[in-house]
Amino acid sequence: MKNETIILGHGSGGKLSHDLIDKYFLPHLKNSILENLDDSAVFDLNDSLLAFTTDSYVVEPIFFPGGDIGKLAVCGTVNDLCMSGAEPLYLSCGFIIEEGFSFDDLEKIVISIKQSADESNVKVIAGDTKVVAKRSADKLFINTSGIGFLRKDYKISGSSAVVGDKVILSGYIGDHGIAVMSERHGLSFETKIKSDCAPLNNIVRNILNEGLGVHVLRDPTRGGLAAVLNEIARQSCVTVYINEDKIPVREEVMGACEIMGLDPLYIANEGKFVAFAAPEDADKTLEIIRSCKYGESAQIIGEVKEKSKGKVILKTSIGGERIVDMPSGLLLPRIC
Amino acid sequence: MKYIDEFRSKEASLQIASEIGKRAGGRKITLMEVCGTHTMAIYRYGIKKMLPENVRLLSGPGCPVCVTEDSYIDRAIELSCKKDVIITTFGDMMRVPGSESSLEKQKANGGDIRVVYSVLDALKVAVENPKEKVIFLGVGFETTVPTIASVILKAENENIKNFYVMSANKLIPPAMEAIVSGDKVYIDGFICPAHVSAIIGSLPYGFLSVKYNTPCVIGGFEPTDILQSIYLLVKQITENRSEVEIQYTRAVKVEGNKKAQSVIYDVFEKDDAEWRGIGVIKESGLKIKDKFKEFDAEFLFPFKYKPVKKNKECICGNILQGINTPDECKLFRNVCTPEEPVGPCMVSSEGTCAAYYKYT
């Protein structure tokens, strides 16, 4: 059955989102920078290498355990910049506000933006506000764009993974998705899980300053670890092997996933990243990540073993093997 | 969680897998896991690859969404177009293709369709929206039905007049008989469902071992549960026994959960039911008793028969019976994908085609 209109799944970061890009955006807007499809666009300007990115935040609820839409809007864009190897510098911030939204909540969110910007060492240097009629938006949407400075000696891209690379994951997966889902109306269980929402530029700076052989950096947001590993495998034309035993998942996240029939590999994160590092530099890279705030639980979870059309294979915890596919559509809880 | 970890032990799993190989010798053995949750666990943990080639697992008709007849989803879509109706459903039903649309697409076009996590949440929607008619899509097996029945009883007790159930609830043992009594596929033994059996116990499978000489083992959902169930079946087969054994003893008793059984039959009664791809199976469905017809969506909104449009090349029906595997379907991966599904087996979280697509 063909999709004739946009459905929610088109925004989920999985196959439908990629279809939308391939069929509707790229054919009209394609150029040598956009076609790289990395987290940030990288371009040369007067002999300086710059990274530029944009993202919109529509999370519901806007306040959730461990963060809010403001913190998310800063960290998300900062992380998109540093996943290209850039040092984030400046952000713009656009607000679309539904009429009736409270001043108190708006101020809380603006303060949260300020705190996150300070922590990430970036400045908000441009902004815009639009107010729309009741039900034309849901409370508050935020768009942030960001610009960063790139070192010339590094080429970090989803297409740079090579056979032999070790895959490093910076910590526990699934915290953000489960924290938000458990807050959402209608889910009748509570967890103590907090969103992992955090800026990652400090960790990335420390890795790059050491001059280590890191080829790919990417943050597994929508679509989770499964989506980013598949993207990288396809962009680099390699098969990525990962070990289920090595992937850090909190017991509470695992429990919530089991209740809902979800797989933590597909749950969103907002403060984690994967790094593909040359085998001789993998241990050192892991050590640096672990020594930084937000990277204490990092693990080497797998490696790139061969050239292919792009596949991700999981060694299961009991010694079996299976494919990890790109997510498709929205995550929907099961019947029984 | 430590308790569960023991059932996911790598050492134990590898050891049981090796014992299965030794016990089976070179004998060709075909087993069917009836339940969709077993199917997903088998693929998710890569269990097929741990078994010797001569021990084959086929997936059966145990995904409630997959066996729901095509016309049901068309009727649900028709209801979702009515002005004063809110459809409540478990997430699995959202993407199932009807003749021309799906609930997910109806929602995108403005239909008030809400995913709920329990039947009680659907009742809550009814209480919060007294002017709307709130219809719950009751699609499930013996596991889900007791909660649906108890919520109908609660609605009656609390005099909630705007809550309705559209029932396509079904019973598992009659479907297993339909498979084993046919001549399309030969099954050496059944891995019987875990949660269904927690409700009905082991006795309702007795006829399969006695009348059809088909061994049955009720197995849990963890990987070592599944491997041990396969081992017990292989042992029965190689010893020429056919019995109903319970591997999942931590949840299943011989007599089942009597209270849940009685709640089911307080509200529902057995009726012939149509299973997608299999056809009508006698006394395999549960319809709402006349006494509770004010909660029956089909009573509130009588439907006229409309022919269902479907792709003739879709072989979901055969896949549900273990006659074919998904890769034998011409549409699989080419025309039929999770994004543009032709049959429900591709979209349900427990569907065989979905498992095959996602994990192989």
XYZ file of C-alpha atoms in Angstrom:
696
model
C 0.000 0.000 0.000
C 1.560 3.313 -1.077
C 1.754 6.293 1.258
C 0.026 9.224 -0.408
C 0.434 11.748 2.366
C 2.972 12.431 5.083
C 2.512 10.239 8.140
C 4.206 10.559 11.539
C 6.663 7.833 10.571
C 8.222 10.186 8.005
C 9.660 12.119 10.930
C 10.984 9.140 12.857
C 14.548 9.094 11.529
C 14.205 5.677 9.902
C 13.557 4.458 6.376
C 10.567 6.721 5.780
C 12.622 9.816 6.719
C 15.337 8.706 4.310
C 12.728 8.144 1.576
C 11.474 11.675 2.087
C 14.994 13.057 1.675
C 15.771 10.875 -1.357
C 12.488 11.418 -3.198
C 11.483 14.965 -2.361
C 14.375 17.029 -0.992
C 17.526 15.859 -2.754
C 16.148 15.834 -6.322
C 15.405 19.561 -6.050
C 17.994 20.826 -3.603
C 20.982 18.573 -4.229
C 24.428 20.161 -4.310
C 27.965 19.068 -3.538
C 27.668 20.004 0.147
C 24.128 18.786 0.908
C 24.626 15.431 -0.796
C 27.104 14.296 1.880
C 24.135 13.898 4.242
C 26.222 14.211 7.395
C 25.017 15.726 10.661
C 26.457 19.095 9.592
C 27.247 20.641 6.232
C 30.970 21.294 5.909
C 32.241 24.018 3.559
C 35.260 26.171 2.831
C 34.929 29.930 3.283
C 37.911 32.194 2.618
C 40.209 29.327 3.460
C 38.422 28.539 6.728
C 36.580 25.247 7.102
C 33.137 25.756 8.636
C 30.331 23.440 9.729
C 26.687 24.524 9.610
C 23.593 22.670 10.797
C 19.937 23.163 11.699
C 17.403 21.169 13.684
C 13.848 21.660 14.948
C 12.609 20.494 18.327
C 8.995 19.456 18.831
C 9.330 17.183 21.876
C 6.225 16.408 23.898
C 6.199 16.929 26.871
C 8.373 20.042 26.775
C 9.608 19.373 30.321
C 10.804 15.816 30.951
C 13.034 14.085 33.540
C 16.595 15.230 32.912
C 15.807 18.155 30.641
C 13.420 20.275 28.628
C 12.946 21.458 25.056
C 15.422 24.334 25.569
C 18.277 22.149 26.745
C 17.491 19.730 23.937
C 17.534 22.501 21.314
C 21.009 23.612 22.352
C 22.564 20.184 22.939
C 21.069 18.701 19.762
C 22.560 21.354 17.505
C 25.874 21.527 19.389
C 26.146 17.744 19.039
C 25.329 17.802 15.327
C 28.195 20.276 14.854
C 30.753 18.398 16.886
C 29.875 15.082 15.211
C 31.470 16.608 12.103
C 34.557 17.299 14.161
C 33.688 21.000 14.466
C 34.080 23.276 17.467
C 30.598 24.827 17.899
C 30.639 28.625 18.069
C 27.278 30.318 17.535
C 23.609 29.356 17.517
C 20.425 30.961 16.245
C 17.179 30.207 17.997
C 13.690 30.414 16.437
C 10.587 30.046 18.627
C 7.141 29.088 17.348
C 4.793 29.605 20.280
C 1.133 28.599 20.556
C -1.048 31.378 21.949
C -1.872 30.769 25.592
C 1.599 29.515 26.475
C 2.695 30.664 29.934
C 5.413 33.308 30.465
C 6.756 31.276 33.386
C 7.349 28.219 31.248
C 8.860 30.320 28.477
C 11.303 31.899 30.917
C 12.248 28.501 32.384
C 13.071 27.315 28.884
C 15.069 30.415 27.991
C 17.089 30.037 31.224
C 17.687 26.406 30.344
C 18.923 27.492 26.883
C 21.319 29.934 28.563
C 22.659 27.263 30.961
C 23.178 24.722 28.191
C 24.815 27.311 25.930
C 27.191 28.263 28.748
C 28.076 24.639 29.406
C 28.718 24.072 25.698
C 30.661 27.308 25.401
C 28.463 28.618 22.552
C 26.546 31.875 22.185
C 23.045 32.455 20.863
C 23.590 35.337 18.456
C 20.331 35.502 16.469
C 16.710 34.745 17.179
C 13.144 34.916 15.967
C 9.716 34.603 17.562
C 6.402 33.708 15.953
C 3.119 33.234 17.787
C 0.457 31.063 16.167
C -3.226 30.499 16.943
C -4.365 27.844 19.406
C -3.932 24.347 17.950
C -1.777 25.619 15.070
C 1.219 24.364 17.066
C 1.589 22.291 20.227
C 2.744 24.697 22.979
C 6.247 25.465 21.741
C 8.499 24.453 18.859
C 12.130 25.566 18.706
C 14.492 25.629 15.755
C 18.200 26.091 16.333
C 20.868 26.497 13.685
C 24.525 26.388 14.564
C 27.851 27.236 13.070
C 31.230 25.864 14.044
C 34.863 25.960 13.106
C 36.575 22.898 11.693
C 40.210 21.854 11.930
C 41.696 21.170 8.520
C 43.657 18.117 9.583
C 40.556 16.060 10.255
C 38.078 14.422 7.941
C 35.230 13.065 10.026
C 32.341 11.724 8.001
C 29.828 8.879 7.991
C 31.505 7.681 4.801
C 34.983 7.377 6.340
C 34.640 4.046 8.209
C 37.165 1.433 7.047
C 37.691 -2.268 7.650
C 39.402 -2.774 10.998
C 37.841 0.252 12.736
C 36.629 -0.360 16.280
C 33.170 0.918 17.189
C 33.078 2.833 20.478
C 29.773 3.772 22.149
C 29.988 6.574 24.714
C 27.549 5.148 27.294
C 24.101 3.774 28.169
C 21.542 3.781 25.355
C 17.795 4.432 25.429
C 17.628 6.797 28.427
C 16.175 9.799 26.582
C 13.522 7.885 24.641
C 12.288 5.985 27.683
C 12.333 9.094 29.923
C 10.167 10.980 27.410
C 7.855 8.041 26.673
C 7.242 7.393 30.356
C 6.241 11.036 30.847
C 3.928 11.043 27.883
C 0.220 10.922 28.536
C -1.219 7.450 28.480
C 1.770 5.429 29.590
C 0.782 4.098 32.967
C 4.142 3.241 34.450
C 6.837 5.314 36.012
C 10.579 4.974 35.742
C 13.407 6.804 37.451
C 15.196 7.139 34.133
C 16.362 10.605 33.210
C 17.060 11.830 29.702
C 20.755 11.725 28.847
C 20.480 15.112 27.080
C 23.989 16.640 27.211
C 26.505 18.543 25.078
C 29.265 16.317 23.708
C 31.659 18.935 22.339
C 34.033 18.723 25.284
C 34.605 14.983 24.776
C 35.028 15.409 21.018
C 37.515 18.266 21.497
C 39.592 16.084 23.815
C 39.673 13.236 21.285
C 40.630 15.484 18.375
C 43.291 17.342 20.362
C 45.118 14.039 20.797
C 45.307 13.600 17.013
C 43.824 10.105 17.178
C 42.677 8.134 14.133
C 38.962 8.681 14.544
C 37.104 8.339 11.226
C 33.416 8.663 12.112
C 31.504 10.378 14.905
C 27.730 10.294 15.080
C 25.092 10.755 17.757
C 22.295 8.158 17.830
C 19.249 10.408 18.294
C 15.963 9.488 16.553
C 16.098 5.907 15.328
C 18.668 5.035 17.999
C 21.926 3.137 17.691
C 20.422 0.876 14.998
C 19.727 3.815 12.673
C 23.166 5.472 12.948
C 25.095 2.224 12.550
C 23.063 1.421 9.431
C 23.623 4.929 8.052
C 27.374 4.665 8.591
C 27.524 1.108 7.191
C 25.721 2.256 4.038
C 27.645 5.513 3.601
C 30.987 3.701 4.037
C 29.935 0.463 2.235
C 31.038 -1.825 5.079
C 29.605 -4.472 7.421
C 29.582 -3.470 11.071
C 29.606 -6.241 13.702
C 28.453 -5.416 17.221
C 28.213 -7.507 20.399
C 24.953 -7.336 22.350
C 26.860 -8.177 25.550
C 28.966 -5.034 25.243
C 26.188 -2.502 24.650
C 25.416 -0.640 27.891
C 21.660 -0.625 28.636
C 20.274 0.247 32.064
C 18.071 -2.346 33.751
C 15.181 0.121 33.955
C 15.437 0.894 30.231
C 15.562 -2.805 29.402
C 12.545 -3.412 31.659
C 10.509 -0.618 30.056
C 11.444 -1.896 26.587
C 10.319 -5.400 27.492
C 6.966 -4.182 28.753
C 6.371 -2.311 25.502
C 7.970 -4.816 23.157
C 10.595 -2.311 22.023
C 14.262 -2.851 21.260
C 16.698 -0.480 23.048
C 18.788 -0.362 19.865
C 16.013 1.731 18.304
C 15.358 4.112 21.215
C 16.454 7.769 20.963
C 19.446 9.220 22.809
C 20.422 12.890 23.213
C 23.810 12.690 24.902
C 25.601 9.715 23.357
C 27.760 9.167 20.325
C 29.521 6.423 18.441
C 33.114 6.784 17.290
C 34.758 4.608 14.646
C 38.450 4.549 15.538
C 41.478 2.933 13.902
C 42.342 -0.259 15.842
C 45.688 1.078 17.070
C 44.001 4.198 18.513
C 40.813 2.597 19.840
C 41.969 1.960 23.415
C 43.370 5.464 23.784
C 40.161 6.965 22.354
C 38.105 4.884 24.791
C 40.283 6.045 27.669
C 39.791 9.703 26.763
C 36.020 9.314 26.404
C 35.810 7.546 29.766
C 37.820 10.296 31.454
C 35.263 12.947 30.376
C 31.926 13.934 31.873
C 29.111 12.116 29.948
C 31.505 9.417 28.712
C 32.223 7.417 31.878
C 30.421 4.266 30.723
C 31.872 4.112 27.203
C 32.558 0.687 25.694
C 34.039 -0.789 22.542
C 30.957 -2.537 21.165
C 32.145 -3.920 17.856
C 34.209 -3.496 14.725
C 34.101 -3.077 10.969
C 34.946 -6.417 9.423
C 34.422 -6.271 5.685
C 33.384 -4.247 2.645
C 29.744 -4.702 1.641
C 26.661 -2.811 0.543
C 26.222 -1.750 4.155
C 25.005 -4.121 6.869
C 24.928 -4.273 10.654
C 25.212 -7.693 12.302
C 24.610 -8.313 15.996
C 26.188 -11.163 17.943
C 23.341 -11.866 20.362
C 23.863 -12.285 24.085
C 23.284 -16.037 23.828
C 25.740 -16.627 20.987
C 23.371 -16.326 18.003
C 23.624 -13.829 15.169
C 21.166 -11.537 13.452
C 20.832 -8.487 11.256
C 20.118 -5.097 12.816
C 17.921 -3.311 10.294
C 17.200 0.368 9.801
C 14.148 1.314 11.887
C 10.934 1.782 9.986
C 8.133 4.078 11.045
C 7.182 5.072 14.576
C 7.877 2.839 17.536
C 4.559 1.324 18.515
C 3.997 -0.764 21.628
C 2.792 -4.314 21.106
C -0.403 -6.166 21.972
C 0.699 -8.872 24.383
C 16.615 -8.582 36.294
C 19.136 -11.120 37.564
C 16.279 -13.573 37.614
C 15.772 -13.046 33.875
C 19.494 -13.024 33.114
C 19.666 -16.699 34.051
C 17.314 -17.442 31.186
C 19.581 -15.565 28.792
C 22.778 -17.371 29.659
C 25.158 -17.876 26.781
C 26.748 -20.985 28.297
C 23.405 -22.661 28.963
C 22.098 -21.724 25.502
C 25.120 -23.102 23.670
C 25.009 -26.271 25.737
C 21.293 -26.897 25.095
C 21.774 -26.182 21.379
C 24.511 -28.799 21.261
C 22.324 -31.328 23.136
C 19.529 -30.721 20.596
C 21.951 -31.634 17.797
C 23.072 -34.807 19.548
C 19.539 -35.884 20.446
C 18.153 -35.281 16.930
C 20.991 -37.171 15.274
C 20.487 -36.672 11.556
C 16.709 -36.936 11.762
C 14.699 -34.250 9.985
C 12.411 -32.602 12.505
C 9.961 -29.786 11.793
C 8.613 -27.850 14.770
C 6.153 -24.985 14.821
C 6.253 -22.105 17.271
C 2.644 -21.038 17.413
C 3.052 -17.707 19.142
C 4.276 -14.491 17.502
C 6.273 -13.513 20.591
C 8.201 -16.786 20.273
C 8.804 -16.020 16.591
C 10.259 -12.611 17.421
C 12.440 -14.020 20.232
C 13.741 -16.781 17.936
C 14.816 -14.231 15.334
C 15.954 -11.591 17.791
C 18.342 -13.958 19.566
C 19.456 -15.680 16.371
C 18.241 -19.075 17.629
C 17.713 -20.620 14.162
C 21.399 -20.276 13.416
C 22.251 -22.143 16.628
C 20.218 -25.214 15.640
C 21.397 -28.065 13.418
C 20.109 -27.796 9.829
C 17.872 -30.845 10.202
C 15.850 -29.204 13.011
C 13.585 -26.678 11.342
C 11.329 -24.088 12.992
C 8.177 -22.858 11.266
C 6.103 -19.934 12.462
C 2.413 -20.480 13.134
C -0.812 -18.505 13.394
C -0.056 -16.914 16.768
C 0.085 -13.236 15.889
C -3.371 -11.843 16.673
C -3.051 -8.945 14.248
C -1.918 -11.199 11.403
C -4.843 -13.599 11.642
C -7.467 -10.863 11.823
C -9.576 -11.055 8.681
C -9.186 -8.297 6.105
C -12.719 -7.005 6.460
C -12.207 -6.198 10.161
C -9.659 -3.497 9.451
C -11.915 -2.045 6.723
C -14.747 -1.867 9.241
C -12.490 -0.201 11.832
C -11.461 2.364 9.210
C -15.114 2.960 8.341
C -15.859 3.619 12.021
C -12.913 6.002 12.304
C -14.570 8.223 9.669
C -17.651 8.790 11.849
C -17.802 12.179 13.515
C -18.508 11.262 17.118
C -16.247 8.205 17.281
C -12.836 7.795 18.922
C -11.011 4.602 17.982
C -8.674 3.203 20.626
C -6.255 0.441 19.741
C -3.007 -1.251 20.632
C -0.143 0.056 18.492
C 0.216 -3.069 16.365
C -3.019 -2.394 14.468
C -2.067 1.090 13.283
C -0.183 0.122 10.137
C -2.194 -2.927 9.075
C -3.336 -2.328 5.504
C -7.048 -2.412 4.763
C -8.489 -2.374 1.239
C -7.674 1.268 0.697
C -6.153 2.759 3.828
C -4.789 2.005 7.284
C -5.578 3.439 10.716
C -2.226 5.268 10.642
C -3.227 7.006 7.409
C -6.728 7.750 8.695
C -5.105 9.401 11.704
C -2.895 11.494 9.392
C -6.099 12.588 7.643
C -7.675 13.732 10.897
C -9.382 10.600 12.271
C -9.452 10.476 16.078
C -7.472 7.268 16.565
C -5.515 6.789 19.777
C -2.911 4.197 20.657
C -3.471 2.873 24.181
C -1.280 0.674 26.314
C -4.064 -1.171 28.108
C -7.809 -1.681 27.731
C -8.283 0.319 30.940
C -6.737 3.328 29.190
C -9.410 2.991 26.495
C -12.098 3.071 29.186
C -10.436 6.177 30.638
C -10.709 7.860 27.229
C -14.444 7.067 27.309
C -14.841 8.613 30.776
C -12.936 11.733 29.711
C -14.950 12.118 26.488
C -18.568 11.481 27.508
C -20.009 12.939 24.286
C -17.984 10.655 22.019
C -18.404 6.954 21.316
C -15.138 5.267 22.260
C -14.485 1.992 20.462
C -11.707 -0.357 21.501
C -10.389 -2.708 18.821
C -10.395 -6.025 20.670
C -7.886 -8.107 18.784
C -6.174 -10.810 20.764
C -6.013 -14.353 22.052
C -6.751 -15.902 25.425
C -4.040 -13.683 26.955
C -5.685 -10.373 26.146
C -9.331 -11.371 26.393
C -9.602 -11.581 30.220
C -8.595 -7.916 30.512
C -11.067 -6.909 27.790
C -13.802 -8.867 29.556
C -13.009 -7.357 32.937
C -13.050 -3.835 31.484
C -16.486 -4.490 29.954
C -17.648 -5.640 33.416
C -16.130 -2.503 34.943
C -17.888 -0.309 32.368
C -21.171 -2.019 33.251
C -20.597 -1.601 36.994
C -19.715 2.052 36.617
C -22.543 2.706 34.184
C -20.247 3.977 31.429
C -22.448 4.121 28.349
C -20.057 5.293 25.639
C -17.511 2.452 25.649
C -17.652 -0.280 23.014
C -15.509 -3.208 21.949
C -15.200 -4.430 18.378
C -14.255 -8.029 19.046
C -12.057 -10.132 16.799
C -10.768 -12.170 19.714
C -9.733 -15.713 18.969
C -8.758 -19.017 20.593
C -5.455 -20.731 19.822
C -6.056 -24.512 20.136
C -8.670 -24.696 17.317
C -6.194 -23.017 14.935
C -3.529 -25.559 15.870
C -6.005 -28.320 15.068
C -6.773 -26.719 11.693
C -3.062 -26.886 10.830
C -2.359 -30.370 12.103
C -5.513 -31.884 10.587
C -4.789 -30.448 7.140
C -2.481 -31.958 4.568
C -0.535 -28.848 3.598
C 2.243 -29.026 6.144
C 3.573 -31.734 8.440
C 4.457 -30.677 11.973
C 6.441 -32.998 14.250
C 5.757 -30.944 17.354
C 4.406 -27.659 18.677
C 6.059 -25.065 20.893
C 2.841 -23.877 22.545
C 2.364 -20.227 23.515
C 3.545 -19.042 26.929
C 1.104 -16.345 27.996
C -1.934 -17.958 26.379
C -1.094 -21.113 28.328
C -0.722 -19.155 31.567
C -4.456 -18.489 31.149
C -5.750 -21.758 29.653
C -3.265 -24.232 31.193
C -2.006 -27.351 29.427
C -5.198 -29.410 29.224
C -6.687 -27.729 26.103
C -3.723 -29.047 24.049
C -4.285 -32.657 25.161
C -6.227 -33.604 22.022
C -3.235 -32.697 19.845
C -1.025 -35.286 21.536
C -3.751 -37.942 21.775
C -5.749 -37.558 18.545
C -2.956 -36.321 16.270
C 0.099 -37.829 18.023
C 1.722 -34.403 17.972
C 4.015 -33.618 20.901
C 3.472 -30.246 22.586
C 5.719 -28.261 24.913
C 4.584 -25.029 26.531
C 7.670 -22.844 26.479
C 8.643 -19.482 27.969
C 9.847 -16.523 25.900
C 13.452 -16.307 27.035
C 16.099 -17.866 24.785
C 16.990 -20.742 27.112
C 13.242 -21.417 27.564
C 12.855 -21.729 23.810
C 15.943 -23.881 23.367
C 14.914 -26.142 26.238
C 11.405 -26.469 24.746
C 12.951 -27.504 21.422
C 15.102 -30.028 23.275
C 12.072 -31.482 25.087
C 10.182 -31.782 21.784
C 13.129 -33.453 20.039
C 13.401 -35.837 23.007
C 9.690 -36.750 22.789
C 9.943 -37.253 19.030
C 13.058 -39.434 19.179
C 11.496 -41.468 22.008
C 8.234 -41.840 20.041
C 6.214 -40.154 22.742
C 3.536 -37.518 22.290
C 2.596 -35.647 25.405
C 1.879 -32.136 26.552
C 4.779 -30.943 28.681
C 5.225 -27.641 30.479
C 8.694 -26.130 30.221
C 7.466 -22.707 31.396
C 6.629 -23.987 34.875
C 7.329 -20.636 36.505
C 4.143 -19.221 34.942
C 1.973 -22.071 33.642
C -0.069 -24.532 35.682
C -1.891 -27.585 34.299
C -5.261 -26.049 35.120
C -4.264 -22.502 34.075
C -5.749 -19.395 35.633
C -9.321 -20.369 36.512
C -10.358 -16.871 37.498
C -9.248 -15.427 34.148
C -10.995 -18.272 32.320
C -14.257 -17.596 34.097
C -14.094 -13.850 33.404
C -13.712 -14.601 29.673
C -16.874 -16.704 29.586
C -18.824 -14.284 31.786
C -18.685 -11.793 28.920
C -17.850 -13.750 25.755
C -19.125 -16.925 24.136
C -17.529 -19.172 21.547
C -18.436 -18.571 17.940
C -17.131 -19.616 14.525
C -14.482 -17.178 13.394
C -12.695 -16.319 10.195
C -8.885 -16.477 10.279
C -6.991 -14.617 7.627
C -5.689 -17.064 5.058
C -7.052 -20.117 6.865
C -10.785 -19.495 6.568
C -13.571 -20.137 9.045
C -12.628 -22.351 12.001
C -15.469 -23.704 14.110
C -15.792 -22.291 17.618
C -12.447 -20.518 17.381
C -13.673 -16.995 18.071
C -15.149 -15.135 21.005
C -18.143 -12.886 20.546
C -19.696 -10.636 23.140
C -22.699 -12.304 24.802
C -26.142 -10.809 24.167
C -26.274 -9.769 27.806
C -23.467 -7.280 27.107
C -24.510 -6.264 23.587
C -24.735 -2.591 24.590
C -20.891 -2.723 24.672
C -20.617 -4.438 21.285
C -19.510 -2.062 18.522
C -20.905 -4.422 15.886
C -24.331 -4.144 17.526
C -24.108 -0.367 17.701
C -22.945 0.016 14.110
C -24.152 -2.890 11.989
C -21.906 -3.256 8.949
C -22.941 -4.080 5.427
C -20.823 -6.664 3.676
C -18.315 -5.075 1.363
C -15.874 -7.082 -0.729
C -12.269 -6.747 0.382
C -9.668 -5.623 -2.144
C -6.414 -7.460 -1.752
C -3.280 -8.274 -3.666
C -3.712 -11.833 -4.937
C 0.017 -12.477 -4.793
C 0.181 -11.928 -1.013
C 0.721 -15.321 0.637
C 0.345 -14.221 4.280
C -2.298 -16.951 4.677
C 0.186 -19.682 3.763
C 2.915 -18.124 5.876
C 0.599 -18.130 8.901
C 0.190 -21.886 8.510
C 3.854 -22.658 7.962
C 3.199 -23.728 4.348
C 5.533 -21.073 2.963
C 8.283 -18.908 4.390
C 8.400 -15.148 3.711
C 11.278 -15.406 1.219
C 9.068 -17.623 -0.950
C 6.651 -14.723 -1.454
C 7.114 -12.765 -4.709
C 6.188 -9.528 -2.960
C 8.536 -9.885 0.030
C 11.110 -7.071 0.228
C 10.244 -5.897 -3.311
C 6.666 -4.714 -3.159
C 5.854 -5.518 0.471
C 8.005 -3.702 3.045
C 7.314 -2.361 6.552
C 6.853 1.094 5.002
C 4.463 -0.062 2.287
C 3.023 -3.322 3.586
C 0.726 -5.541 1.555
C -0.241 -7.919 4.372
C -0.395 -7.583 8.171
C 2.414 -10.111 8.741
C 4.791 -7.402 7.516
C 3.679 -4.749 10.001
C 2.646 -6.444 13.199
C 5.439 -6.440 15.772
C 4.910 -10.193 16.012
C 4.445 -10.900 12.322
C 6.569 -13.572 10.672
C 7.361 -11.422 7.630
C 8.304 -8.488 9.883
C 10.671 -10.726 11.871
C 12.160 -12.164 8.692
C 12.569 -8.714 7.149
C 14.069 -7.140 10.233
C 16.398 -9.850 11.442
C 17.606 -11.884 8.439
